[in-house]
Each structure stands twice: as C-alpha cells, then as structure tokens.
CSV table of C-alpha atoms in Angstrom, one decimal:
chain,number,residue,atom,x,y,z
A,1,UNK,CA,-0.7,12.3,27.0
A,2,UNK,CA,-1.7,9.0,27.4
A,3,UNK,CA,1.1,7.0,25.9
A,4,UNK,CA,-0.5,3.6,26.8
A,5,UNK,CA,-3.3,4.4,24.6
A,6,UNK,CA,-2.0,5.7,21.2
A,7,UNK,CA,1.0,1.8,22.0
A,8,UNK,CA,-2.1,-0.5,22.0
A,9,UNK,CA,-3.6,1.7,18.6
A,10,UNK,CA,-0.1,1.7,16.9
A,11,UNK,CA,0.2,-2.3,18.0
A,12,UNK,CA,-3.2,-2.8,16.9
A,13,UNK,CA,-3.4,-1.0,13.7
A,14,UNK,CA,0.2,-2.9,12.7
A,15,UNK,CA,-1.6,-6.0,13.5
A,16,UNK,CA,-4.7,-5.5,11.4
A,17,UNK,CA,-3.1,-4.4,8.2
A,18,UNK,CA,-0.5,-7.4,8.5
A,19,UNK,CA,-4.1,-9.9,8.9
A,20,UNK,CA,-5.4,-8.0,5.2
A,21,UNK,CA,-2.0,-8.4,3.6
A,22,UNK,CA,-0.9,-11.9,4.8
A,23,UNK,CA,-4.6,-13.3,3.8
A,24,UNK,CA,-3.5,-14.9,0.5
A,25,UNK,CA,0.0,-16.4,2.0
A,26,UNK,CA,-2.5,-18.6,3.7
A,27,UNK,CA,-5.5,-19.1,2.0
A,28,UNK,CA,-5.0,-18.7,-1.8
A,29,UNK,CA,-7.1,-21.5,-2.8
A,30,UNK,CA,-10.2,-20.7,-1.4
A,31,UNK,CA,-10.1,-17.7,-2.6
A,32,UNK,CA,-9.4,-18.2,-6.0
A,33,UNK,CA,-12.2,-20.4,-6.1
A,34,UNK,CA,-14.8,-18.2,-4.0
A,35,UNK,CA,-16.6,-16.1,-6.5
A,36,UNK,CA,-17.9,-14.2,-3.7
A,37,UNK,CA,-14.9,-13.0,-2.1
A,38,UNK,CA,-13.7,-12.1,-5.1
A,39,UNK,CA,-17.0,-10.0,-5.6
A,40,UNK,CA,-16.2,-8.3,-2.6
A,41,UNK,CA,-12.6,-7.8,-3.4
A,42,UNK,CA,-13.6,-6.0,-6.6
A,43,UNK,CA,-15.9,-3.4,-5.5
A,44,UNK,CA,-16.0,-2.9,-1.3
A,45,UNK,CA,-13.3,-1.2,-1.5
A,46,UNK,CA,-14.7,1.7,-3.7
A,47,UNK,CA,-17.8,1.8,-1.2
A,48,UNK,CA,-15.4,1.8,1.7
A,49,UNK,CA,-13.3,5.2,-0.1
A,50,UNK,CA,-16.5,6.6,-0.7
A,51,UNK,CA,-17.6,6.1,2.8
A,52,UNK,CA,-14.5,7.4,4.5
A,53,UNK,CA,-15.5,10.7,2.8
A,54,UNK,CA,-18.5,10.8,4.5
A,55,UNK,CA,-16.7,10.3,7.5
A,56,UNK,CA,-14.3,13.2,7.6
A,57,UNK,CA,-17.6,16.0,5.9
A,58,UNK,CA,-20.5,14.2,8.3
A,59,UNK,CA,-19.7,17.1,11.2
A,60,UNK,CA,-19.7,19.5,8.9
A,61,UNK,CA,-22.1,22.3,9.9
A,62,UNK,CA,-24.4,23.1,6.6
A,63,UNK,CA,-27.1,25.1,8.5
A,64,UNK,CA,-24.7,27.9,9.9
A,65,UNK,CA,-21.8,29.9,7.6
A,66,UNK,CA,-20.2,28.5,5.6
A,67,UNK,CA,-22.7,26.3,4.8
A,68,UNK,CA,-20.2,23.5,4.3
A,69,UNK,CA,-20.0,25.5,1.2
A,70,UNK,CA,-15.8,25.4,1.0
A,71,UNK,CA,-16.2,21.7,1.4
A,72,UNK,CA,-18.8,21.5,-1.3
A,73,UNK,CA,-16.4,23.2,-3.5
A,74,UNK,CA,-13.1,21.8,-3.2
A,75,UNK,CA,-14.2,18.1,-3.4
A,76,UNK,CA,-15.8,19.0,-6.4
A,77,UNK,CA,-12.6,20.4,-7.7
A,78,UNK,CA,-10.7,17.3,-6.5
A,79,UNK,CA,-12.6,15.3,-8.0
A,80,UNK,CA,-12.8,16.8,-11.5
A,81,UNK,CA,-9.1,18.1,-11.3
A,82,UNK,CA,-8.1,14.3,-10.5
A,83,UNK,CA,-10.6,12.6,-13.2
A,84,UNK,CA,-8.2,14.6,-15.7
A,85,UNK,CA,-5.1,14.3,-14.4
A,86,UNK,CA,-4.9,11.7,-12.6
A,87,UNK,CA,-1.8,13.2,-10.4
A,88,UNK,CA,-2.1,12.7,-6.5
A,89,UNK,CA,0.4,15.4,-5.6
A,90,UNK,CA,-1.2,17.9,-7.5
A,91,UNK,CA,-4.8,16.9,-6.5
A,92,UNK,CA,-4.3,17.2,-3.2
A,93,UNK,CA,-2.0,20.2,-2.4
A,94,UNK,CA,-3.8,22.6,-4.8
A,95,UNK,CA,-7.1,20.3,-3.6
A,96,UNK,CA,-6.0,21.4,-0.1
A,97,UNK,CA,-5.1,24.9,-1.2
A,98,UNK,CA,-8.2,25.9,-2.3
A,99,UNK,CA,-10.2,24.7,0.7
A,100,UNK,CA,-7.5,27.0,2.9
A,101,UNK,CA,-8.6,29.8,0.7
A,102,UNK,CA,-12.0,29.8,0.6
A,103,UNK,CA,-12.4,28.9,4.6
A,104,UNK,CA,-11.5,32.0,6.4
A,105,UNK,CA,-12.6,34.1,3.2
A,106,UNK,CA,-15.9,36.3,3.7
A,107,UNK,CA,-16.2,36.0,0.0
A,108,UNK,CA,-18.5,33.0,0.3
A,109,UNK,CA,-20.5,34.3,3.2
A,110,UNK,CA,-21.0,37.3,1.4
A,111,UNK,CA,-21.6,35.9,-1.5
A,112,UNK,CA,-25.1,34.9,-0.1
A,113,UNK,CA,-25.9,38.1,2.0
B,1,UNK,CA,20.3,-4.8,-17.8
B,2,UNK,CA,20.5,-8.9,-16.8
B,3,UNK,CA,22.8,-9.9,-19.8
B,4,UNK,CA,25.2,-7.1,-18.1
B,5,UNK,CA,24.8,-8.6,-14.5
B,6,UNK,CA,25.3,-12.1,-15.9
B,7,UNK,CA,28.9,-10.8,-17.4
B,8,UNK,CA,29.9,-9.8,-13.8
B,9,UNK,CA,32.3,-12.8,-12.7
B,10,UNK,CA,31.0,-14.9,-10.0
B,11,UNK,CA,34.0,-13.9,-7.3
B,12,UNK,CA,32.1,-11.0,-7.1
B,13,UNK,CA,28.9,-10.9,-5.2
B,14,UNK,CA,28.9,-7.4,-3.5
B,15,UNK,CA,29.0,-6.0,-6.9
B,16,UNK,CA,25.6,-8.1,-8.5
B,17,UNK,CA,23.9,-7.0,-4.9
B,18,UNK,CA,25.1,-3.6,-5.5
B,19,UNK,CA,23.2,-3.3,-9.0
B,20,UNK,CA,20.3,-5.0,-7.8
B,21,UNK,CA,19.8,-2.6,-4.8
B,22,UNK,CA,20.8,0.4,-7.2
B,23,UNK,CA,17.9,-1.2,-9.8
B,24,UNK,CA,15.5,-1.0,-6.6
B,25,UNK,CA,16.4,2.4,-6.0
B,26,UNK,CA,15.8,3.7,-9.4
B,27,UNK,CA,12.3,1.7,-9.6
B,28,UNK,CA,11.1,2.8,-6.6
B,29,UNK,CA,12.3,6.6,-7.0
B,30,UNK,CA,8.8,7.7,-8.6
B,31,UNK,CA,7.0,6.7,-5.0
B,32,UNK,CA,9.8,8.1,-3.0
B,33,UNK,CA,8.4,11.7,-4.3
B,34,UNK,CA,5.0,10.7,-3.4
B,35,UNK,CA,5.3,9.3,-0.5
B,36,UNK,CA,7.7,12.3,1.4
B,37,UNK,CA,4.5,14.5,0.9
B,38,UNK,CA,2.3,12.3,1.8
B,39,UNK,CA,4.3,10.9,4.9
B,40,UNK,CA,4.8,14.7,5.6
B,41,UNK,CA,1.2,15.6,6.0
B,42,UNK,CA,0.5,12.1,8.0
B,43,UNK,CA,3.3,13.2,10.3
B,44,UNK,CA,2.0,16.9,10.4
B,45,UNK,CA,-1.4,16.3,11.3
B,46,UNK,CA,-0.7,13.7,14.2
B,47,UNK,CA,1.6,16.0,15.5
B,48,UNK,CA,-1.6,18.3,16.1
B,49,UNK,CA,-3.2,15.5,18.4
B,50,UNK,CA,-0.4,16.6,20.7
B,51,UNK,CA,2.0,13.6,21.4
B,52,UNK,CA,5.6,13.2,22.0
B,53,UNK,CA,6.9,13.7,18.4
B,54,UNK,CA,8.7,10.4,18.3
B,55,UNK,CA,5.0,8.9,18.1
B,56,UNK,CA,4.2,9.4,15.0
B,57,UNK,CA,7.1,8.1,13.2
B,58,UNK,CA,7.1,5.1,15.2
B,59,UNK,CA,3.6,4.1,13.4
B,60,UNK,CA,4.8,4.6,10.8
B,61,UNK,CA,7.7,2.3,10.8
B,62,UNK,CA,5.1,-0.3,12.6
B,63,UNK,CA,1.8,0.5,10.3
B,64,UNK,CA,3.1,1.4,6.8
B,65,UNK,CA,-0.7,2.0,6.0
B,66,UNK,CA,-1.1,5.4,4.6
B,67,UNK,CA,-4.7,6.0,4.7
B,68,UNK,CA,-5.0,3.7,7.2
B,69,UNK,CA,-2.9,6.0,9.3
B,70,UNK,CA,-4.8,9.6,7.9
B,71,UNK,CA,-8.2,7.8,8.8
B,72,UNK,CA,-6.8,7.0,12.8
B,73,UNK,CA,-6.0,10.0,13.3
B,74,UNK,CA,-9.0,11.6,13.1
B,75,UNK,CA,-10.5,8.5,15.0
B,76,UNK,CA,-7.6,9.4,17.6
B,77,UNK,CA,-8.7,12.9,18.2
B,78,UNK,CA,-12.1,11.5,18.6
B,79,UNK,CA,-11.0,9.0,21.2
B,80,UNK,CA,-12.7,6.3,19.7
B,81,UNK,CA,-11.8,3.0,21.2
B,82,UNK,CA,-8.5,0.5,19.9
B,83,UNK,CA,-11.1,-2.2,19.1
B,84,UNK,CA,-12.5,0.4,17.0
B,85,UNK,CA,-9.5,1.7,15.5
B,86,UNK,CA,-8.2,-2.1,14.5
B,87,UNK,CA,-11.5,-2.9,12.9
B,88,UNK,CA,-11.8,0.3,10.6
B,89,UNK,CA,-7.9,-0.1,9.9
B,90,UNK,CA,-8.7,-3.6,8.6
B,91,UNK,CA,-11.6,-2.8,6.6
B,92,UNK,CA,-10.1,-0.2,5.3
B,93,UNK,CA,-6.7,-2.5,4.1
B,94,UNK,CA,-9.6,-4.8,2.9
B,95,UNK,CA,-8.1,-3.9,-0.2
B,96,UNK,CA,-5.0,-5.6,-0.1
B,97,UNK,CA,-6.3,-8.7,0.6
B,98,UNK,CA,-5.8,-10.0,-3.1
B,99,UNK,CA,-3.1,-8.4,-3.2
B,100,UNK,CA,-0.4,-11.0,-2.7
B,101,UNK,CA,-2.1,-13.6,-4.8
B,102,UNK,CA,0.1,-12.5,-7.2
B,103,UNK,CA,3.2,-12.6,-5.5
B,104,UNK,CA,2.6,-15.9,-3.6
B,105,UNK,CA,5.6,-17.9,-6.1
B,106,UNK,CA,8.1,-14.7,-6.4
B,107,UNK,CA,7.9,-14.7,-2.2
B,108,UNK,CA,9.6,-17.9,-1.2
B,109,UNK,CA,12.0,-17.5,1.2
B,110,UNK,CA,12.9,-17.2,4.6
B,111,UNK,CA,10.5,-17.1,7.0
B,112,UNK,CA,11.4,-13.4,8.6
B,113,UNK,CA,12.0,-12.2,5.0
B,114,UNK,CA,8.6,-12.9,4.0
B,115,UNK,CA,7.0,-11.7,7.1
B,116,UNK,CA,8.5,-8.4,6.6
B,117,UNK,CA,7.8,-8.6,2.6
B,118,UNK,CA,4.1,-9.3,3.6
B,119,UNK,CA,3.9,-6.1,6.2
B,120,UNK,CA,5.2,-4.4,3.4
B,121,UNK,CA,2.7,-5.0,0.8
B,122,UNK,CA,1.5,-1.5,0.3
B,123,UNK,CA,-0.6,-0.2,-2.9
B,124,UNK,CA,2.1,1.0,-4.0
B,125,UNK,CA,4.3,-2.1,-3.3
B,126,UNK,CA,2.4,-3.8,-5.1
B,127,UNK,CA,1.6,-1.9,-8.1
B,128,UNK,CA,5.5,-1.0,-8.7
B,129,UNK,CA,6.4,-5.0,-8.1
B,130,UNK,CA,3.7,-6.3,-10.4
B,131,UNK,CA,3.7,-3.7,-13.6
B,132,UNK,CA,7.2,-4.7,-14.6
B,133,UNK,CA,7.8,-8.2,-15.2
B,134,UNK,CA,10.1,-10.1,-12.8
B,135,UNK,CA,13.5,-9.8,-12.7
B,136,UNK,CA,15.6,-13.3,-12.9
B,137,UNK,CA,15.3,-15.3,-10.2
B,138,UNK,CA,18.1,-15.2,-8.4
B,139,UNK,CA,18.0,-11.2,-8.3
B,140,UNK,CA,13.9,-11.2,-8.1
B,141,UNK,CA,13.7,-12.0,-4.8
B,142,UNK,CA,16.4,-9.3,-3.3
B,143,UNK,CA,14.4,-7.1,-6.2
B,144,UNK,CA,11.6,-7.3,-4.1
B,145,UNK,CA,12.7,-7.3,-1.2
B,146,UNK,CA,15.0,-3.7,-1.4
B,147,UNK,CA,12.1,-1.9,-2.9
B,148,UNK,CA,9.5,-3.3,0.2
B,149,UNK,CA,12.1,-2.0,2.3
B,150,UNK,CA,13.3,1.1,0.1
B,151,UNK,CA,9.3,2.6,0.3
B,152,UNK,CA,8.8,1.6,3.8
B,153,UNK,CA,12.0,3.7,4.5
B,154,UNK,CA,10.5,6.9,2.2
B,155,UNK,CA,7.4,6.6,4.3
B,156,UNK,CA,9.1,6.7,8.0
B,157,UNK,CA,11.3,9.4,6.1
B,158,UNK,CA,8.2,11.7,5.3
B,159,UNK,CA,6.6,11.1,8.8
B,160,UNK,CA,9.4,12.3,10.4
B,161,UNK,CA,9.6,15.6,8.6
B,162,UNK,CA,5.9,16.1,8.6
B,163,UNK,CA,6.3,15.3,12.6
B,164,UNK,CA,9.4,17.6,13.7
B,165,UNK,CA,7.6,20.9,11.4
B,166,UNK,CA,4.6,20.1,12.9
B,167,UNK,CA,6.0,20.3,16.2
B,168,UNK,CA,8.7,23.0,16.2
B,169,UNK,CA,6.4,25.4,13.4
B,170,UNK,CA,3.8,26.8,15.7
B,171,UNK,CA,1.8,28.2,13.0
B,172,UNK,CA,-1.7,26.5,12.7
B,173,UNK,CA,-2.7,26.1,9.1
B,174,UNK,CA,-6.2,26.8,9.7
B,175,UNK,CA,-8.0,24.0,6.9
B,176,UNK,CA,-4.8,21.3,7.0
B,177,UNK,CA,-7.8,19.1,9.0
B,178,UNK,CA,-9.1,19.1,5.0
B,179,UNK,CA,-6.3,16.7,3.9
B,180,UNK,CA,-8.1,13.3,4.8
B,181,UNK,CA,-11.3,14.0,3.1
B,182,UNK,CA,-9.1,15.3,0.1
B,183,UNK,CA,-7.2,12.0,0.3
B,184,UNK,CA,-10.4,9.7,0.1
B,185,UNK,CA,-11.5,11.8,-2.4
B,186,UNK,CA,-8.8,11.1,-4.6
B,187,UNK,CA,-8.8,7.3,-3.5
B,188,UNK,CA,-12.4,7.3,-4.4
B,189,UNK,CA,-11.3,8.4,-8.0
B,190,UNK,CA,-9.2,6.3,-8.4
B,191,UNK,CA,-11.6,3.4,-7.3
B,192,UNK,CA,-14.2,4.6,-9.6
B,193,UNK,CA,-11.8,4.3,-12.1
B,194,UNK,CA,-11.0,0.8,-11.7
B,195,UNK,CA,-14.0,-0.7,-11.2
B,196,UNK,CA,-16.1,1.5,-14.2
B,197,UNK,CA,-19.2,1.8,-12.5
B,198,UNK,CA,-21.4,3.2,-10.0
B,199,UNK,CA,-22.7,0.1,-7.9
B,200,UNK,CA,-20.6,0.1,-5.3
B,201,UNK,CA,-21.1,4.2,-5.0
B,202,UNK,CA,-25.2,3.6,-4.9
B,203,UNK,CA,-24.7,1.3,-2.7
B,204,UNK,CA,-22.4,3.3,0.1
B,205,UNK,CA,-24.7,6.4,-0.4
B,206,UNK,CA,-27.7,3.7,0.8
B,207,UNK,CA,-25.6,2.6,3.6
B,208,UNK,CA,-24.8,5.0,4.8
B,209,UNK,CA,-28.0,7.1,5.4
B,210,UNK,CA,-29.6,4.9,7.9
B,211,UNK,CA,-26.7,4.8,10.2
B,212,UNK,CA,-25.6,8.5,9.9
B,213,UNK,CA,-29.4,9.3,11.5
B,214,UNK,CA,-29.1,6.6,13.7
B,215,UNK,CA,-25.8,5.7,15.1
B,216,UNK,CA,-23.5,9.3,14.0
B,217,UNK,CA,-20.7,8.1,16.0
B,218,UNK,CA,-20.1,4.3,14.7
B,219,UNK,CA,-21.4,5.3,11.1
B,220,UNK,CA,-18.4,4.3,9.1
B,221,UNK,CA,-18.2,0.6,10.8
B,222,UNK,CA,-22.1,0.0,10.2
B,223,UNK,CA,-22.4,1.7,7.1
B,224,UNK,CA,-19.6,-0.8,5.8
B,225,UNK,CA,-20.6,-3.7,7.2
B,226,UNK,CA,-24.4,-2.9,5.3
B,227,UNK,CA,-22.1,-1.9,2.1
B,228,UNK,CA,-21.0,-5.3,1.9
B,229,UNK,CA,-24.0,-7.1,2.9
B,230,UNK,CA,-25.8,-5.2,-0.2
B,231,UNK,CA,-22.9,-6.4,-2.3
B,232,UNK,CA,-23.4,-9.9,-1.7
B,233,UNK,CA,-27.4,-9.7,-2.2
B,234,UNK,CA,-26.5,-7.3,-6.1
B,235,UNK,CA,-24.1,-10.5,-6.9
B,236,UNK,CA,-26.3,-12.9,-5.8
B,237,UNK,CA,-28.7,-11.3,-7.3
B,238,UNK,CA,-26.6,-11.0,-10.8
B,239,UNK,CA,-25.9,-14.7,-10.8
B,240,UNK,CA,-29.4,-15.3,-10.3
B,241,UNK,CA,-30.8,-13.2,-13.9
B,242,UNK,CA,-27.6,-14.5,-15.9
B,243,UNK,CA,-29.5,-18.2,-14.9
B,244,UNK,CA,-32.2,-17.4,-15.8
C-alpha cells in the first residue's frame, strides 16, 4: 500500500494536534483576555462532536433496507444509555453490540413488510 | 502520602522516584482500562484499511489523539487528501487548546520535557492532572510527567493489540465500521453535558445542511468552519442585548 501516503498523514496529524495543544505555552495572554476565543473554546467543540456524527451516518442509505433504521436505533440507545450512566466502556461496546445485532437481522426489514 | 516521602533520607533518591512513579501508576490506572479498549478498536479498525500492521501503532506513538485517530481513519479509506486530514485533525483537537492554560506554571522545565509533556496533553491527561491538586513541587513535575508518559504508553499498548487481532483474526465483524459514530456520539454527550445547552447543537444541525446538499464530500470542514462563524455572530450578538 502506499506507505508514502499514510507517513506524510501520521506526520501531519502529529503535527496538528501538537499546534492545538502547544497554543497556550505561547500565547496565554491573549487568550485570557479574548472573550471571543474563549467563546469559541466553550461551545465549538460540542458542534464539532455533533458534526462528526453526521460525518460517519451521511452515506447511510435511508431509501433502501434498512432504512438506516439500525443506525437510528443504536444512537438513540447510546445516547440515552450514556445520559444515565455516563460510562464510555459500557456505551460503546453494548452501543456497538446492538448495532451488530440488528444489522444482518431480517427482524427490522420484516418488521415493515 | 508527602509527609511519608519527606521522612525518606535524602541519600536516597531512587527510592522518592520510585514512589512518585508508583503514585503515577496508581493515578493513572483508571485510564489505562479505558484506553486498552479503546486503543484496541483504533488499532482494529486501521488494520481493516489494509497496511503493514506496524502502521497503526506507530500513529499512535506519534498522534496520541484518540478521536483524532478514529475520525482519519475513515478519511483514510476515503482517500481524502493529507491537507485534509491535518485540518480536520486540528479542528477536531480544537478542544485542547485551553487546555494547558492550566498547566502553564506546573510545566517549567526542560525544553524536550515540555515538548513531550505538551504532545501529551490528551483529555484525559488533562482531566486526571487537574482534578487532584498538585503534588509538592519537587515531585509535581516528575508527577506529571510519568502519568503523560504512563497513558501515552496504555494507548500504543491498546493499538498494538487492536492491530495484531485485527490482522491475524480473519473474521470480519460485519458493523465494527459502527464504532466511530458510536464514539462521537458519546463525545457529543459528554459535550452536551458540559456546556448545558443546545446552541452549539442548533447551530451544527444549521451548518451542516447547506454543505451536505452542496459539497457531500468536504461537508465536515465547511460545515465547521460555518459552525463557528455562527458562534461568533450568537456571541456577538449576546453581548450586544446584555448592552442594551
């Protein structure tokens, strides 16, 4: 596979992350005193997590079975089951579980014959 | 625990490193049983994309990002393009860019030290370091410095599990692919829970419709990029009602 690609992605990504995390080391001041950026640092990154689900469901086909009806499903149970509990592990295995079940399972295309 | 450490004699500084490491190792024992799972799955699903399975591990030891990482991977069996990649990975680890704020006068030291302490600062990192108070100063610093390197070590630990199962198991786990929308889902949760209120949820759904009709394929860079623009005009906004 192509090795030189996935380098410069593992070089790049390491490089990024270190630019978010090394931000303050260099410019606490300014942003202590920005109300803006501290705005931003408060809430983007609840509408970035929300967008990154719609990333991973957009390609979901919801006009042919399944429906994106297993998908429906289990991120409603994640979310509910991890509003409760508030325990990662357990969200996301049984989370995962569920959405392994109900995939190959006629159960929900029959459900609507 | 420090009056103990302070009745060690001074001719012996292997033992007062000792304890501090064994300190860091009992902190940080709660995220090593997250963070084998999780490293696990990130090493099991990039082993699906079909590369040498020393790859996988080695971003981890160089990225330390974990949904960072989950997110590339599906941009990786896309083939979407390394400027691409290094944006979304730094929106993404937008988040952590308060992060050492508080930690800017517990982190003086040498210059590689820090710069390792600083690639370090995961969520996780961060939220073991700051929720107990700092240790005395002259163990904070190797405090701080054995758990950063303690979690990074879980993390390539978990990765390379995740990576040799997913390459010697041949079995396909037909729905694994569901692990990163279950992760954000759980993030999301999490965010909802500690910002205690919709706004910046509205606000994504808005974003994001426009650029999922339009432009499918580079929908989560725009859709952020609006996400924050809307931010600015809602506090703006704010600022200018509390005024008046």
């Amino acid at each position: 596979m192509q090795l030189a690609y996935i380098f410069g992605v593992i070089g790049a990504m390491s490089l990024a992350t270190f630019c978010t995390r090394a931000v303050p080391f260099f410019a606490a001041e300014k942003m202590k005193d920005n109300a803006l950026i501290r705005h931003l640092g408060k809430f983007l990154p609840a509408s970035i997590m929300f967008l990154l689900i719609v990333h991973c469901i957009k390609e979901t086909p919801i006009r042919s079975v399944p429906y994106g009806i297993p998908e429906f499903i289990a991120i409603t149970y994640i979310s509910i089951i991890h509003a409760y509990k508030r325990n990662t592990l357990l969200s996301l295995l049984t989370g995962t579980l569920l959405y392994m079940i109900l995939l190959p399972n006629d159960f929900v295309i029959n459900f609507f014959k | 625990m420090s009056s103990e450490a302070n009745a060690i004699p001074s001719e012996l500084p292997d033992a007062s490193a000792n304890s501090t490491f064994t300190n860091a190792l009992k902190c940080s024992l709660p995220i090593f049983f997250g963070y084998i799972p999780f490293g696990f799955t990130c090493g099991f699903l990039f082993q699906r994309l079909g590369y040498d399975v020393f790859v996988g591990p080695l971003m981890s030891l160089f990225v330390l990002a974990g949904s960072a990482q989950i997110l590339a991977i599906t941009l990786i069996a896309a083939q979407a393009s390394i400027l691409d990649i290094a944006l979304t990975t730094f929106l993404i680890n937008l988040r952590h860019i308060f992060y050492g704020l508080s930690l800017l006068e517990r982190y003086q030291c040498g210059i590689l030290k820090k710069l390792y302490m600083i690639f370090g600062l995961t969520d996780e990192t961060y939220s073991l370091l700051t929720s107990s108070p700092p240790r005395e100063k002259s163990q904070d610093l190797n405090h701080c410095f054995y758990v950063t390197a303690l979690i990074h070590s879980y993390w390539i630990m978990g990765t390379i599990l995740g990576s040799y199962c997913g390459a010697s198991l041949s079995l396909d786990l037909p729905g694994i692919e569901f692990v990163p929308t279950a992760i954000f889902v759980i993030l999301t949760i999490e965010q909802a829970a500690n910002v205690q209120t919709i706004t910046p949820f509205v606000i994504a759904l808005l974003a994001a419709i426009i650029p999922l009709i339009l432009f499918p394929k580079n929908m989560l860079f725009i859709a952020i990029a609006l996400s924050a623009g809307m931010l600015i005009i809602h506090k703006i906004w704010e600022t200018r009602k509390l005024c008046n």
